[in-house]
Short mmCIF file of C-alpha atoms in Angstrom, two decimals:
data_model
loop_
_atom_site.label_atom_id
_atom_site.label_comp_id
_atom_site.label_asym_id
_atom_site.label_seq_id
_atom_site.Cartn_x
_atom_site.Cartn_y
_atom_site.Cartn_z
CA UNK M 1 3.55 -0.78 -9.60
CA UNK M 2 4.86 -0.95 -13.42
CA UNK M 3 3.96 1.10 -16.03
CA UNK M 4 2.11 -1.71 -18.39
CA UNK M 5 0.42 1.29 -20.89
CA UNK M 6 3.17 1.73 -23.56
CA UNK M 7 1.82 5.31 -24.64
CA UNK M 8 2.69 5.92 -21.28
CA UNK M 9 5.87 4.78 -21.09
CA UNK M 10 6.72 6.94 -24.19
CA UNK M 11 5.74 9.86 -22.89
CA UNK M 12 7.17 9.37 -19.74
CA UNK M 13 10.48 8.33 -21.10
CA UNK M 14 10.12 11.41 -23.76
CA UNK M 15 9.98 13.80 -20.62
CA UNK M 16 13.16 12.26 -18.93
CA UNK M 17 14.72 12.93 -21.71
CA UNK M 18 13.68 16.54 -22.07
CA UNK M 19 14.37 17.25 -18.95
CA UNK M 20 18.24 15.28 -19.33
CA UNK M 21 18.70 17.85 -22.26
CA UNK M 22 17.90 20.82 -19.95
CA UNK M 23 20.07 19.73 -17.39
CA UNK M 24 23.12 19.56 -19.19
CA UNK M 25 22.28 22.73 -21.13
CA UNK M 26 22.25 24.21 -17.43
CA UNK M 27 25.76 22.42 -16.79
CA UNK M 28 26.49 24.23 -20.31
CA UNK M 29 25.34 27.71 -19.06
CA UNK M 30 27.21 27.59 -15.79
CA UNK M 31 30.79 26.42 -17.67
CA UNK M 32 30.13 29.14 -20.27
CA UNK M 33 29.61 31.84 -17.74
CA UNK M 34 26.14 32.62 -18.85
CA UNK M 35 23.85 35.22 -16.38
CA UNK M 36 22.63 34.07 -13.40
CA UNK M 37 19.17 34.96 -14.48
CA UNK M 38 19.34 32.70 -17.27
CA UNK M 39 20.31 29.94 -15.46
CA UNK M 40 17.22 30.34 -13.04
CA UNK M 41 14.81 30.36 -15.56
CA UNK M 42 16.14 27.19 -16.83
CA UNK M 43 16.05 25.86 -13.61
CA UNK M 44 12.57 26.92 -13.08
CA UNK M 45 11.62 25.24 -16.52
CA UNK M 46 13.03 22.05 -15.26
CA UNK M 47 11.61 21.75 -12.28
CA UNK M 48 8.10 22.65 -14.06
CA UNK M 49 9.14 19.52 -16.13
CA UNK M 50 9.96 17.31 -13.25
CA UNK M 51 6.34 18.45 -11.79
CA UNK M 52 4.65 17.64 -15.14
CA UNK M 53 6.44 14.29 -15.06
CA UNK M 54 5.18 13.44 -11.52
CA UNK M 55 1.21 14.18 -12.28
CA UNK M 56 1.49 11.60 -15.43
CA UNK M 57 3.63 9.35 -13.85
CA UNK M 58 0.58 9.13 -10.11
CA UNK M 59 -1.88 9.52 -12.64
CA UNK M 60 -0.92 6.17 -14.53
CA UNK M 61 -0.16 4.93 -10.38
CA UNK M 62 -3.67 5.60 -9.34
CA UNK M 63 -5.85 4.76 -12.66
CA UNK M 64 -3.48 1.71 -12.82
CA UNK M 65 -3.25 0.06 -8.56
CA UNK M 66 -5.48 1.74 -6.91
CA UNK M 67 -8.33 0.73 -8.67
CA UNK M 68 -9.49 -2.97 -8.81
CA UNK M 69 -8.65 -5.11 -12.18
CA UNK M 70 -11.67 -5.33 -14.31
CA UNK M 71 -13.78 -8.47 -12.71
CA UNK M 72 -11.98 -8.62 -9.71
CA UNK M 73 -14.44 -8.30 -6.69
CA UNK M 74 -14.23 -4.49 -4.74
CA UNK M 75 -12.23 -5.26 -1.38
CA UNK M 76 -12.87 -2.17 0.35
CA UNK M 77 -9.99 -2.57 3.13
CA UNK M 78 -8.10 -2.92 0.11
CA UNK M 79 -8.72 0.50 -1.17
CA UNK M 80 -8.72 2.23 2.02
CA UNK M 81 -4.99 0.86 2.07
CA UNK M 82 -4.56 2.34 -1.80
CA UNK M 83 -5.87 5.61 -0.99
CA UNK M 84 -3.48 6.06 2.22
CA UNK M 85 -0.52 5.30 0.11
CA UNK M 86 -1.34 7.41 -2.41
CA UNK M 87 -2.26 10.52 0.12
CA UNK M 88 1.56 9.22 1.73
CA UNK M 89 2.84 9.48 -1.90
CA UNK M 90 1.40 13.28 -2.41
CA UNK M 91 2.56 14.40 0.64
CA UNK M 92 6.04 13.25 -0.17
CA UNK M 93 6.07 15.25 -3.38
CA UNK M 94 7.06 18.90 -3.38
#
């Protein structure tokens, strides 16, 4: 698969980067001695991030390979095969 919407792209790139920035602020936190508490709820904001990221990123995965290309004849074997990588994929995922 490749990402071949560029809105999508942006916004998935613009996430990565979010989430870069609140990993080294954590890296930041834990070299300036900041509470433990703080540094959890940072955590917990990144890894809300990195959940966020993963819905766009199967959403674009599934709208994008799973279904046929406009005109192309429906292959149902095909999609059976689509669907259990997907379901494969999900189950992976935290």
């Amino acid at each position: 698969m490749k990402l071949t919407d560029p809105r999508t792209q942006t916004r998935l790139v613009q996430r990565l980067r979010r989430i870069g920035g609140q990993v080294h602020g954590v890296e930041a936190m834990i070299t300036s001695g900041r509470e433990c508490r703080e540094i959890i709820q940072q955590l917990s904001a990144i890894q809300s991030a990195l959940h966020s990221f993963s819905r766009v990123l199967l959403e674009d995965y599934a709208v994008s390979c799973l279904l046929p290309e406009e005109g192309q004849p429906y292959n149902r074997q095909e999609q059976e095969r689509n669907l259990r990588e997907l379901i494969e994929l999900l189950n992976r995922a935290p």
